[in-house]
Coordinates of N, CA and C in Angstrom, one line a residue:
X1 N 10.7 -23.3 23.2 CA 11.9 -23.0 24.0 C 11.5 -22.8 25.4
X2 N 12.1 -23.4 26.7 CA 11.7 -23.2 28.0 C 12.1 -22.3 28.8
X3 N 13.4 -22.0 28.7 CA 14.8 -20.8 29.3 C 13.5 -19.6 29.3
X4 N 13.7 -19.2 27.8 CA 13.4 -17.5 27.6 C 11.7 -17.3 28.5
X5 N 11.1 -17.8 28.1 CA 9.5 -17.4 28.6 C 9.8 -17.9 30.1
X6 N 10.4 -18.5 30.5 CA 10.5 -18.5 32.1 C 11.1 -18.0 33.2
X7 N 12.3 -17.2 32.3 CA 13.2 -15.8 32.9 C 12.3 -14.6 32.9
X8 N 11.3 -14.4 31.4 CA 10.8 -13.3 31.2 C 9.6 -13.1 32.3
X9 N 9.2 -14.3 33.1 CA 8.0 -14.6 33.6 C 8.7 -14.3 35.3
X10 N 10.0 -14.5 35.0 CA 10.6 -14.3 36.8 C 10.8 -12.9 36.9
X11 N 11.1 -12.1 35.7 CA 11.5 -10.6 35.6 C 10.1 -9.7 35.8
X12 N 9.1 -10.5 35.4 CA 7.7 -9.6 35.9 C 6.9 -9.7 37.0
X13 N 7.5 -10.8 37.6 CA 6.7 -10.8 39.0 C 7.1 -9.9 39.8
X14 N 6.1 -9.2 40.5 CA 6.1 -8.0 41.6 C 6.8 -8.8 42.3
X15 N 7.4 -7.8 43.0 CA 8.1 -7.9 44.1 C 7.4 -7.9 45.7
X16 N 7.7 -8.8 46.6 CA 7.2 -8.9 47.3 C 7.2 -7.4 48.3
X17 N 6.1 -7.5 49.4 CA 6.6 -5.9 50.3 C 7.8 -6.5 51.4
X18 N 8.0 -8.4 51.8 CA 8.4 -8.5 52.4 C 10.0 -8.7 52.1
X19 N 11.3 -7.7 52.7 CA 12.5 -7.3 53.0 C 13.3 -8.6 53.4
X20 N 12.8 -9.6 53.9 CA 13.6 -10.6 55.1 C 14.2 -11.3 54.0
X21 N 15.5 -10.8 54.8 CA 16.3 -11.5 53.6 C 16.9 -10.8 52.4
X22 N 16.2 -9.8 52.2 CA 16.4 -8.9 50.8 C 18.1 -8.6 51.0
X23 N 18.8 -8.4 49.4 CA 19.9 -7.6 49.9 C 20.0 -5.9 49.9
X24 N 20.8 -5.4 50.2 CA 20.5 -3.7 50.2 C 21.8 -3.2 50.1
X25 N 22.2 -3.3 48.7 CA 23.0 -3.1 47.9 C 23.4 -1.0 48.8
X26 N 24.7 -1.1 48.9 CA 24.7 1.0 49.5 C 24.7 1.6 48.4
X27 N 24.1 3.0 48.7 CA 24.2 3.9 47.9 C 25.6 3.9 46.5
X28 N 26.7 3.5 47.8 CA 27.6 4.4 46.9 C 28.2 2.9 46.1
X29 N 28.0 1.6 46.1 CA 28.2 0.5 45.5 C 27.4 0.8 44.2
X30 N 26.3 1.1 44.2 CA 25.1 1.6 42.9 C 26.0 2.5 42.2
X31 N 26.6 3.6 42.4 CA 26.6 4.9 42.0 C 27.9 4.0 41.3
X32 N 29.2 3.7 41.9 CA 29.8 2.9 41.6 C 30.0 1.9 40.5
X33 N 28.7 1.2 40.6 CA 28.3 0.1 39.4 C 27.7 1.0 38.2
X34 N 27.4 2.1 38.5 CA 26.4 3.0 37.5 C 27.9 3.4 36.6
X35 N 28.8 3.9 37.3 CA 29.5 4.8 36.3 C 31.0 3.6 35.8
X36 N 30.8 2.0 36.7 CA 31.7 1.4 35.9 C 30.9 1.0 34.7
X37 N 29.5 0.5 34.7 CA 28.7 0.2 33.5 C 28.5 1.5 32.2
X38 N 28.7 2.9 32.3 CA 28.8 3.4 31.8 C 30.3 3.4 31.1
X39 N 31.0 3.2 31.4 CA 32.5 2.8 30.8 C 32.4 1.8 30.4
X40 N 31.9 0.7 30.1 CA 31.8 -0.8 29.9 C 31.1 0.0 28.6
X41 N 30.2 0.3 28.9 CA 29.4 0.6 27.8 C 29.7 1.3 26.3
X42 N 30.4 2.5 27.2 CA 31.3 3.3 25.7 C 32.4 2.7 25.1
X43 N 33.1 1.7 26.0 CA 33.9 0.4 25.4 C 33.3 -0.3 24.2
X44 N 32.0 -0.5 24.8 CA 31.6 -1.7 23.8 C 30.8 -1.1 22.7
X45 N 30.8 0.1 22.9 CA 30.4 0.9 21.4 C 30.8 1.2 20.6
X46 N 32.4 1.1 21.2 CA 33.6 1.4 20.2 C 33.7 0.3 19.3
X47 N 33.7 -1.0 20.3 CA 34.0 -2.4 19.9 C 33.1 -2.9 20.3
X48 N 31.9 -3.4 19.9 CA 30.8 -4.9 20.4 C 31.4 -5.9 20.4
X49 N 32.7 -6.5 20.1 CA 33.1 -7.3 20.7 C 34.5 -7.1 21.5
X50 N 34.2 -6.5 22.0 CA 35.6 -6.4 23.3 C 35.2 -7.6 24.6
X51 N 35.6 -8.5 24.5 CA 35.1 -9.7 25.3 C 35.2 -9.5 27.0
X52 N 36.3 -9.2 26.9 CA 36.2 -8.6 28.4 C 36.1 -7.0 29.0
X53 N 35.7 -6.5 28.6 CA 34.2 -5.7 28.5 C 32.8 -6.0 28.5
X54 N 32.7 -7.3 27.5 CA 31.2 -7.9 27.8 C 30.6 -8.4 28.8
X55 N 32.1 -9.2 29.4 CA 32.0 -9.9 30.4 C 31.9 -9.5 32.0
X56 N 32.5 -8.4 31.5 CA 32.6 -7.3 33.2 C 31.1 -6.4 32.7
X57 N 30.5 -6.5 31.9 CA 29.3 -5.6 32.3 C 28.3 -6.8 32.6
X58 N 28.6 -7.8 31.9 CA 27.4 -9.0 32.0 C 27.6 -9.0 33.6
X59 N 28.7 -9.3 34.3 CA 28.8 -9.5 35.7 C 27.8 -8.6 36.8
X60 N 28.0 -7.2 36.0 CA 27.0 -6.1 36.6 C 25.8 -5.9 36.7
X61 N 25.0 -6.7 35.2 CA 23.7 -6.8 35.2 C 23.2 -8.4 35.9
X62 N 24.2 -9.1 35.8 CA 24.0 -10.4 36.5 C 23.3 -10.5 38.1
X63 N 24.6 -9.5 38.6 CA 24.7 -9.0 40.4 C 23.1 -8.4 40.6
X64 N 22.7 -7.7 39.3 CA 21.8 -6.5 39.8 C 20.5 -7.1 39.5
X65 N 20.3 -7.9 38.6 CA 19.2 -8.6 38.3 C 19.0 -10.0 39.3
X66 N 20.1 -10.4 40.2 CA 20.1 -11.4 40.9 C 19.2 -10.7 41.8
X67 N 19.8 -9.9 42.6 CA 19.8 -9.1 44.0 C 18.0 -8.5 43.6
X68 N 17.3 -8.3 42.4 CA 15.8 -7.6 42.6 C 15.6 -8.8 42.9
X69 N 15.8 -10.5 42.7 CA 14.7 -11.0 43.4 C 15.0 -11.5 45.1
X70 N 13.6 -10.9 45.4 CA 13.7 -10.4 47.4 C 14.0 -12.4 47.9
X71 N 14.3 -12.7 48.8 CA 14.3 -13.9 49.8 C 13.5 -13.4 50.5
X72 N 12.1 -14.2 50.5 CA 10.8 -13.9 51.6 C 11.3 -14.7 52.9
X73 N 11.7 -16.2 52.6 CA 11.5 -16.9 53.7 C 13.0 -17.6 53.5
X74 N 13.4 -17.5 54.7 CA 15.1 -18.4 54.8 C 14.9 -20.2 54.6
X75 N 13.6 -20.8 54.8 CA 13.3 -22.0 54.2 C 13.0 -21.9 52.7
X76 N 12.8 -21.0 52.5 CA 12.7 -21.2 50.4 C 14.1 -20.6 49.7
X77 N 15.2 -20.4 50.4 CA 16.7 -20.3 50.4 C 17.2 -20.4 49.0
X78 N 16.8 -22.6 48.8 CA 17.1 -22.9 47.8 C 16.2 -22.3 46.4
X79 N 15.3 -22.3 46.3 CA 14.6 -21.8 45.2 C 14.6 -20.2 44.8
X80 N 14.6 -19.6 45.9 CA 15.1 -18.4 45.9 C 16.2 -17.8 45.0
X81 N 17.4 -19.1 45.3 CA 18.4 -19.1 44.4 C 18.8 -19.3 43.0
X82 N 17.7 -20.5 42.7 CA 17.2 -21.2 41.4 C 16.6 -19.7 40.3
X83 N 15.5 -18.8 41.8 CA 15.5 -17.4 40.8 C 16.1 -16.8 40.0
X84 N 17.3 -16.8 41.2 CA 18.3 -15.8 41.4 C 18.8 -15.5 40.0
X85 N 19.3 -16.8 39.7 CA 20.6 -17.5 38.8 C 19.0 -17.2 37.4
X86 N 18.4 -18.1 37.2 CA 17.6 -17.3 35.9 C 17.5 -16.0 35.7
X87 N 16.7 -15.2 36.7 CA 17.2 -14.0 36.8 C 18.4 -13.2 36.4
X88 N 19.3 -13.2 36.8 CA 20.6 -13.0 35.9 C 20.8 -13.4 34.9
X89 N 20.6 -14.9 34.5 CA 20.7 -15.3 32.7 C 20.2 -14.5 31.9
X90 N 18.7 -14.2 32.2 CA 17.7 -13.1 31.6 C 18.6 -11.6 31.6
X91 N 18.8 -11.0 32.4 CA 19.8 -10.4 32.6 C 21.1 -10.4 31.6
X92 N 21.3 -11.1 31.1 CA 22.7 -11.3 30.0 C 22.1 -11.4 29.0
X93 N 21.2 -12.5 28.5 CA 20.4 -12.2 27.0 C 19.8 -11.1 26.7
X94 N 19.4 -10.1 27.6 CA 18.8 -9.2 27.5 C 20.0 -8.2 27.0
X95 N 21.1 -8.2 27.5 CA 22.6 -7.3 27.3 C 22.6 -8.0 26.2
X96 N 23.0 -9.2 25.8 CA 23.4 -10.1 24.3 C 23.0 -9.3 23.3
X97 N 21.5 -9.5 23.5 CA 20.3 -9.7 22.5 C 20.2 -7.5 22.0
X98 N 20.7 -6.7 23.2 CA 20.8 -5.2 23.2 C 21.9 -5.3 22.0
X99 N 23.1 -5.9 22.8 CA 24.3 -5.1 22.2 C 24.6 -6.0 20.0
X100 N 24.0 -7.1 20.1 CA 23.5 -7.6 18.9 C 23.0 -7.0 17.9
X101 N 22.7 -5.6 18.1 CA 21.8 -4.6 17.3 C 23.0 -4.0 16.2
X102 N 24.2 -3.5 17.1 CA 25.4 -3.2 16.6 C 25.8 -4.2 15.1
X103 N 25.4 -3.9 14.0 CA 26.0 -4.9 13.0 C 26.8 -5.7 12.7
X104 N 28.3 -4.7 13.5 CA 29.3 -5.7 13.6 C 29.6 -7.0 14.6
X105 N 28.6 -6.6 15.8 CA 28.9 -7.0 17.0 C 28.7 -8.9 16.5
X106 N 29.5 -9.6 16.8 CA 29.2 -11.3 16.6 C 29.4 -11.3 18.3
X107 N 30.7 -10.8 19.0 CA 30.8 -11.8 20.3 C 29.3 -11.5 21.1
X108 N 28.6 -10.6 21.3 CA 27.0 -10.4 22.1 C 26.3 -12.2 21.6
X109 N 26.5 -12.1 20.0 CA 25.4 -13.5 19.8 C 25.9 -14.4 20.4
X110 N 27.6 -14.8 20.4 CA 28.3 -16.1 21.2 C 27.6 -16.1 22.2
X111 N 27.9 -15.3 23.3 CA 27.0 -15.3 24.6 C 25.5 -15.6 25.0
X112 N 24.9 -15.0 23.7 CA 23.3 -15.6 24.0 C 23.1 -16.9 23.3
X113 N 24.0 -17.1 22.2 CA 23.7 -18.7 21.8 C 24.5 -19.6 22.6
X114 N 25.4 -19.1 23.9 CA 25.5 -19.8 24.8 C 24.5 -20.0 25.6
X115 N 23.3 -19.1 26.0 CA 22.8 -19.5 27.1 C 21.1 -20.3 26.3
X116 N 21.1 -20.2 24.9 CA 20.0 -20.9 24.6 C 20.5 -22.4 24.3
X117 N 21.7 -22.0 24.4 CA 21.8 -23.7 23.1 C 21.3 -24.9 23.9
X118 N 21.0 -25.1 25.0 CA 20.1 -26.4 25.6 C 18.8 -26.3 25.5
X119 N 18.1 -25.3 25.2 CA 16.9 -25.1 25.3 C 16.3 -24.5 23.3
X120 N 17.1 -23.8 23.0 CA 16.4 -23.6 21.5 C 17.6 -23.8 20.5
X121 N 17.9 -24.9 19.8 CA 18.9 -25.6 19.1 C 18.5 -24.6 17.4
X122 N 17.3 -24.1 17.0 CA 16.9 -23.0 16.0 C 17.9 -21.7 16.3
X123 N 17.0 -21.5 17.2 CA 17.6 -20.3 17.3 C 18.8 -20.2 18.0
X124 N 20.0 -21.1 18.6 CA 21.3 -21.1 18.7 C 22.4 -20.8 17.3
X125 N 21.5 -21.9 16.8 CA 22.7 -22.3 15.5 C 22.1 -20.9 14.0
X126 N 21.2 -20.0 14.5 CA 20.8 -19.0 13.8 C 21.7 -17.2 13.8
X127 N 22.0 -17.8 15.9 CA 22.7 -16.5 16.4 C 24.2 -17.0 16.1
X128 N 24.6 -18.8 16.2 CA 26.6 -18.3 15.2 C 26.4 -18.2 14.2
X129 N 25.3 -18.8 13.2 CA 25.7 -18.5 11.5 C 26.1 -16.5 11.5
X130 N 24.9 -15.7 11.7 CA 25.4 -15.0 12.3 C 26.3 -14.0 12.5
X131 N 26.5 -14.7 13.7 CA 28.3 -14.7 14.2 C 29.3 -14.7 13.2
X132 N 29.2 -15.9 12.6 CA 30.1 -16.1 11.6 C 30.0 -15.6 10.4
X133 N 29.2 -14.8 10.4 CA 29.0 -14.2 9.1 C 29.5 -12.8 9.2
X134 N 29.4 -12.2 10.5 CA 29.9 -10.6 10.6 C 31.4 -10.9 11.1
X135 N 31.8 -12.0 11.3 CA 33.2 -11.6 11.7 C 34.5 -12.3 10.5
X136 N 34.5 -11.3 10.2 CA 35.9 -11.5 8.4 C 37.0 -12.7 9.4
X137 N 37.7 -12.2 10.5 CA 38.9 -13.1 11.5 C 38.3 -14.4 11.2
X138 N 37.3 -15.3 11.3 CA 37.1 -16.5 11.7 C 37.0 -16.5 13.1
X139 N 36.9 -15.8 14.1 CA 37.6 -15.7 15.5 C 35.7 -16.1 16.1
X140 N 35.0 -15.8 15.4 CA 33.7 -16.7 15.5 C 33.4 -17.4 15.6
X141 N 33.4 -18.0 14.4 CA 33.7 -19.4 14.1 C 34.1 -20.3 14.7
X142 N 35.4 -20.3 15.0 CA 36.0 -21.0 16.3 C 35.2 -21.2 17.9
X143 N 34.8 -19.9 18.1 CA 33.8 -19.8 19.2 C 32.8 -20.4 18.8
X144 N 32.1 -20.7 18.0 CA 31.0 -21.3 17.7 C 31.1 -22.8 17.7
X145 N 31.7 -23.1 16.9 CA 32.1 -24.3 16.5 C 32.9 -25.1 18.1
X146 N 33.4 -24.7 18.7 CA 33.6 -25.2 20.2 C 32.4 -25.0 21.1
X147 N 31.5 -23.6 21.1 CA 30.0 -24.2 22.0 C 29.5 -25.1 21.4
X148 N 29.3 -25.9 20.5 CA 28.2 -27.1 20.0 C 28.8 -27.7 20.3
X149 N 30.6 -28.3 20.2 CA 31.4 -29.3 20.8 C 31.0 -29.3 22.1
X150 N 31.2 -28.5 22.5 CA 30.7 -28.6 24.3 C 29.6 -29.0 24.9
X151 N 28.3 -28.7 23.8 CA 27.0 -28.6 23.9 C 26.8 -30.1 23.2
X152 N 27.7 -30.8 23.4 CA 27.5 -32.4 22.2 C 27.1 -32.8 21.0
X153 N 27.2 -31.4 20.4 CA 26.6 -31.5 19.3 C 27.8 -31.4 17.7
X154 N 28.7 -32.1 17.7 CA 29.8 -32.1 16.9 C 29.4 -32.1 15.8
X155 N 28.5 -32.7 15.2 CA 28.0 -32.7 14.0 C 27.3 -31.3 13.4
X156 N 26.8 -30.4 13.8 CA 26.1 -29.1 14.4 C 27.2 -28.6 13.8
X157 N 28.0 -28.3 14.7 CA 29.4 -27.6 14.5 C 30.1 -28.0 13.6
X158 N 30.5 -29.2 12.6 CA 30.7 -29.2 11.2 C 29.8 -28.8 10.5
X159 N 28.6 -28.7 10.5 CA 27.9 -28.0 9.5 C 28.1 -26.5 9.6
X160 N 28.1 -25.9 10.7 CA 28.4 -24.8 10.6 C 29.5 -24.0 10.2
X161 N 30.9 -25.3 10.6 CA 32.3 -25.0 9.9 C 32.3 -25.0 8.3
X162 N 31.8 -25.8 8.5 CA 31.8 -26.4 6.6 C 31.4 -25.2 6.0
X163 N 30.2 -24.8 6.4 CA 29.8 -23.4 5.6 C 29.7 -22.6 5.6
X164 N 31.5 -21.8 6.5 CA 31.5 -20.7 6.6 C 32.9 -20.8 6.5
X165 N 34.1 -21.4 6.8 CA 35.1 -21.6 6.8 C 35.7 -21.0 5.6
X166 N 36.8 -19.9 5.3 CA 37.7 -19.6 4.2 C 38.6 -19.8 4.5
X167 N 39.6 -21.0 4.7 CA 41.0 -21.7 5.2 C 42.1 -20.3 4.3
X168 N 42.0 -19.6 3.3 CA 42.9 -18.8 3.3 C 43.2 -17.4 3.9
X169 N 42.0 -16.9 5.0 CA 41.6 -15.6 4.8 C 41.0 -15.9 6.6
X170 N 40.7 -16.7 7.0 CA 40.7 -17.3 9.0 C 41.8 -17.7 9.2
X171 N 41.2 -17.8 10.5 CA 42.8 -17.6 11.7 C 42.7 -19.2 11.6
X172 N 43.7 -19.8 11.6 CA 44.1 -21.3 11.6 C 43.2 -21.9 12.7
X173 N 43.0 -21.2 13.7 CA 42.7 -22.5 15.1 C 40.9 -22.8 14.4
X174 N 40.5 -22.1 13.3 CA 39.4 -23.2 13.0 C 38.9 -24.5 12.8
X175 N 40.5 -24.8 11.6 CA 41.3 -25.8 11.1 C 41.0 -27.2 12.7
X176 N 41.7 -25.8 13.8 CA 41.4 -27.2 14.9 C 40.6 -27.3 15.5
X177 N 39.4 -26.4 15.5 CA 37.8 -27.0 16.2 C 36.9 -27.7 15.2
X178 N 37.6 -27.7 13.9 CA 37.1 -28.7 13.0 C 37.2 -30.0 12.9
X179 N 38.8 -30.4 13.1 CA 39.2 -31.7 13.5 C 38.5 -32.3 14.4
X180 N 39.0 -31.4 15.9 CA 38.1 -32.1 16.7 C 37.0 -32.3 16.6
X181 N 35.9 -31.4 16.0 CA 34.6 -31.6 15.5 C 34.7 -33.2 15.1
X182 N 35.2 -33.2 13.9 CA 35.0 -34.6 13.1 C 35.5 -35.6 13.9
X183 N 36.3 -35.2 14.5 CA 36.9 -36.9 15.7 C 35.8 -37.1 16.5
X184 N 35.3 -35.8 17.3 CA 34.3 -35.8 17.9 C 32.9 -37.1 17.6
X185 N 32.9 -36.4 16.1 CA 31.8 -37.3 15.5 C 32.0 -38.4 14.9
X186 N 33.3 -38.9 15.2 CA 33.8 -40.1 14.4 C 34.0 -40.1 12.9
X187 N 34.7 -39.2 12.3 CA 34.4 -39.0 11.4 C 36.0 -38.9 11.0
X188 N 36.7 -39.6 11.2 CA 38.6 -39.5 10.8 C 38.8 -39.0 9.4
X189 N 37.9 -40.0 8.6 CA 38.3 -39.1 7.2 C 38.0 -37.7 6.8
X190 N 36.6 -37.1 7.4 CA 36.7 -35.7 7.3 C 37.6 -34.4 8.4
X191 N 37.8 -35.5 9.1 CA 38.9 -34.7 10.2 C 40.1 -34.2 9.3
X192 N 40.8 -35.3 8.3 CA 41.7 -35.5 7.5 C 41.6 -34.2 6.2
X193 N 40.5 -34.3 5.8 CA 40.1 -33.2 5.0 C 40.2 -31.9 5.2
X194 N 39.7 -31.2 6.9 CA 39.8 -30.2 7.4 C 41.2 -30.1 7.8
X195 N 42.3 -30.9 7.6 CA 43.6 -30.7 7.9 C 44.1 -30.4 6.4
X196 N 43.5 -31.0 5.4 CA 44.0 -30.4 4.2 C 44.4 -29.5 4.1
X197 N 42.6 -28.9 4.3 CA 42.5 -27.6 3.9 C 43.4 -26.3 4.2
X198 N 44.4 -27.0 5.4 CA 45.2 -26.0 5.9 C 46.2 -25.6 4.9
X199 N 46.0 -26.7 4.0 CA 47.3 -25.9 2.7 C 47.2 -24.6 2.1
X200 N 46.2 -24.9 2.1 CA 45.8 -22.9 1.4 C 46.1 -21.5 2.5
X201 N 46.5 -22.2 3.7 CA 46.6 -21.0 4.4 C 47.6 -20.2 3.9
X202 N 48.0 -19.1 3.9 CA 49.6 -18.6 3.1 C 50.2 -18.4 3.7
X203 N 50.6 -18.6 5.3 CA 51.9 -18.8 6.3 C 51.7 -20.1 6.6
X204 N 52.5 -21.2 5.8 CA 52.6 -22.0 6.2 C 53.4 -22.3 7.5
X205 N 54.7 -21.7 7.3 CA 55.5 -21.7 8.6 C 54.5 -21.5 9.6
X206 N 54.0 -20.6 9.8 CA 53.1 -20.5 10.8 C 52.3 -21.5 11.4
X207 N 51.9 -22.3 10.5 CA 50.9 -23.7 10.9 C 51.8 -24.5 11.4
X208 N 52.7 -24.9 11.3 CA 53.6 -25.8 11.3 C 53.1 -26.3 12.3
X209 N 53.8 -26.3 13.3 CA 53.3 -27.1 14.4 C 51.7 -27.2 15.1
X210 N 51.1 -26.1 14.5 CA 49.6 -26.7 14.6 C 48.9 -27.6 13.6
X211 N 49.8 -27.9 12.2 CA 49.4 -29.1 11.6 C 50.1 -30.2 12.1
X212 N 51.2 -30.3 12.6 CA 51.9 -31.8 13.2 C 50.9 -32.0 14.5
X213 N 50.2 -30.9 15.6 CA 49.4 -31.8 16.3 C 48.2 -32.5 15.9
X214 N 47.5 -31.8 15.2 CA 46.5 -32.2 14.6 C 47.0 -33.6 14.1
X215 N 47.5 -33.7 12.9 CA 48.1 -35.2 12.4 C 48.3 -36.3 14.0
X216 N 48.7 -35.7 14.8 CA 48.7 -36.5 15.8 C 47.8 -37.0 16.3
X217 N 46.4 -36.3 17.1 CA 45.2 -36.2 17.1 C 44.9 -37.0 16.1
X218 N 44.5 -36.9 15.2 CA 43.9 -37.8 14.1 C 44.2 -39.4 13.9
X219 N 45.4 -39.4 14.1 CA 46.2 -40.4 14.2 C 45.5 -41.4 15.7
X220 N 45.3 -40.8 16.7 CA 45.1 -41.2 17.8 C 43.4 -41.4 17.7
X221 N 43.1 -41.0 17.2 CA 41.7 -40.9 17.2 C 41.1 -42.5 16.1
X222 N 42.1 -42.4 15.3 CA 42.1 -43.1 14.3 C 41.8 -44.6 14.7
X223 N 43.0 -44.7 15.9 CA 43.3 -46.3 16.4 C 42.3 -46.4 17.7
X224 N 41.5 -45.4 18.1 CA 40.4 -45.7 19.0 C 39.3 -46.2 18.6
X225 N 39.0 -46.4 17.0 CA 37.6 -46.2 16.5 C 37.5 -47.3 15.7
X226 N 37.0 -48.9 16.0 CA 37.0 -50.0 15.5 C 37.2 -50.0 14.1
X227 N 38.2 -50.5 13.0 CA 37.6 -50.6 11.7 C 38.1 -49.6 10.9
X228 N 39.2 -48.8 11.6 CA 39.8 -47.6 10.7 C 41.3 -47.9 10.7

């Protein structure tokens, strides 16, 4: 993996003595960020996945782990910045990989198997199984199954749907990062399957119109793909 050992390696370098450039965050902005991250925090202890709570404290440690690394020289600007931005990622897995301790917590793993999945494809598809394992909703799942779509990995993300998915007891919009999944991957007939499966959901009313788009999609997907 190249991400983690090269954040961990920007987080230990001393800091320079030279200021030029540095930022100087005021007192009362610190004191400020101190006591909104302590409310973020008893938030998320209540709930490890409160998403936007995660998100407003990640912002916090993002800012604060940016801002330790100093700008020596106004010509090293750009790389300075290149720090910056790892520095903060490091910063977020480090929150992730904290608040992941919590048993129930799945949304902390979304977040860090967002920030490995280019760099360690093991240990991404390790933190949604996971995911999808502590959250009864499906509401993981779905998040999961859409970062590997994103991450181009469609096929990834039907393995992962396939073997975790309970079509009567998840939230429907599985049903549709599965389809896509399988159109994704060219795969119309198992697209078709994952729309089955939506028969067993027990509000069918409720699907309604999220199985006529799907049928559409499929349909469309169908007449794009030579030979089907």
């Amino acid at each position: 993996m190249a991400l983690l050992p090269r954040l961990r390696q920007l987080m230990r370098r001393p800091s320079s003595a030279s200021k030029v450039g540095a930022r100087r965050p005021t007192t009362a902005s610190r004191r400020g960020d101190t006591l909104h991250e302590d409310a973020l925090r008893s938030m998320l202890s209540d709930d490890p996945n409160n998403e936007r709570a995660f998100l407003a404290l990640a912002e916090i440690v993002r800012r604060r782990a940016a801002e330790s690394v100093a700008e020596e020289d106004p010509l090293t600007a750009p790389n300075v910045e290149h720090e910056r931005q790892h520095a903060a990622d490091l910063a977020v897995w480090s929150l992730g990989e904290e608040l992941a301790g919590n048993p129930r917590a799945w949304y902390p793993l979304i977040e860090v198997a967002r920030l490995s999945v280019r760099d360690d494809h093991e240990g991404t598809i390790r933190r949604l199984t996971t995911a999808a394992e502590r959250d009864p909703s499906g509401q993981a799942l779905v998040q999961g199954i859409a970062l590997l779509c994103e991450a181009g990995q469609p096929v990834e993300a039907l393995n992962l749907g396939v073997g975790h998915w309970r079509p009567r007891e998840h939230v429907p919009e599985v049903a549709r990062e599965l389809v896509r999944a399988a159109i994704a991957a060219e795969r119309p007939l198992e697209a078709k399957q994952h729309l089955s499966s939506l028969d067993l959901y027990p509000d069918q009313a409720a699907i309604a119109a999220l199985k006529d788009e799907l049928r559409i999609e499929i349909a469309q997907a169908e007449q794009a793909i030579p030979g089907t």
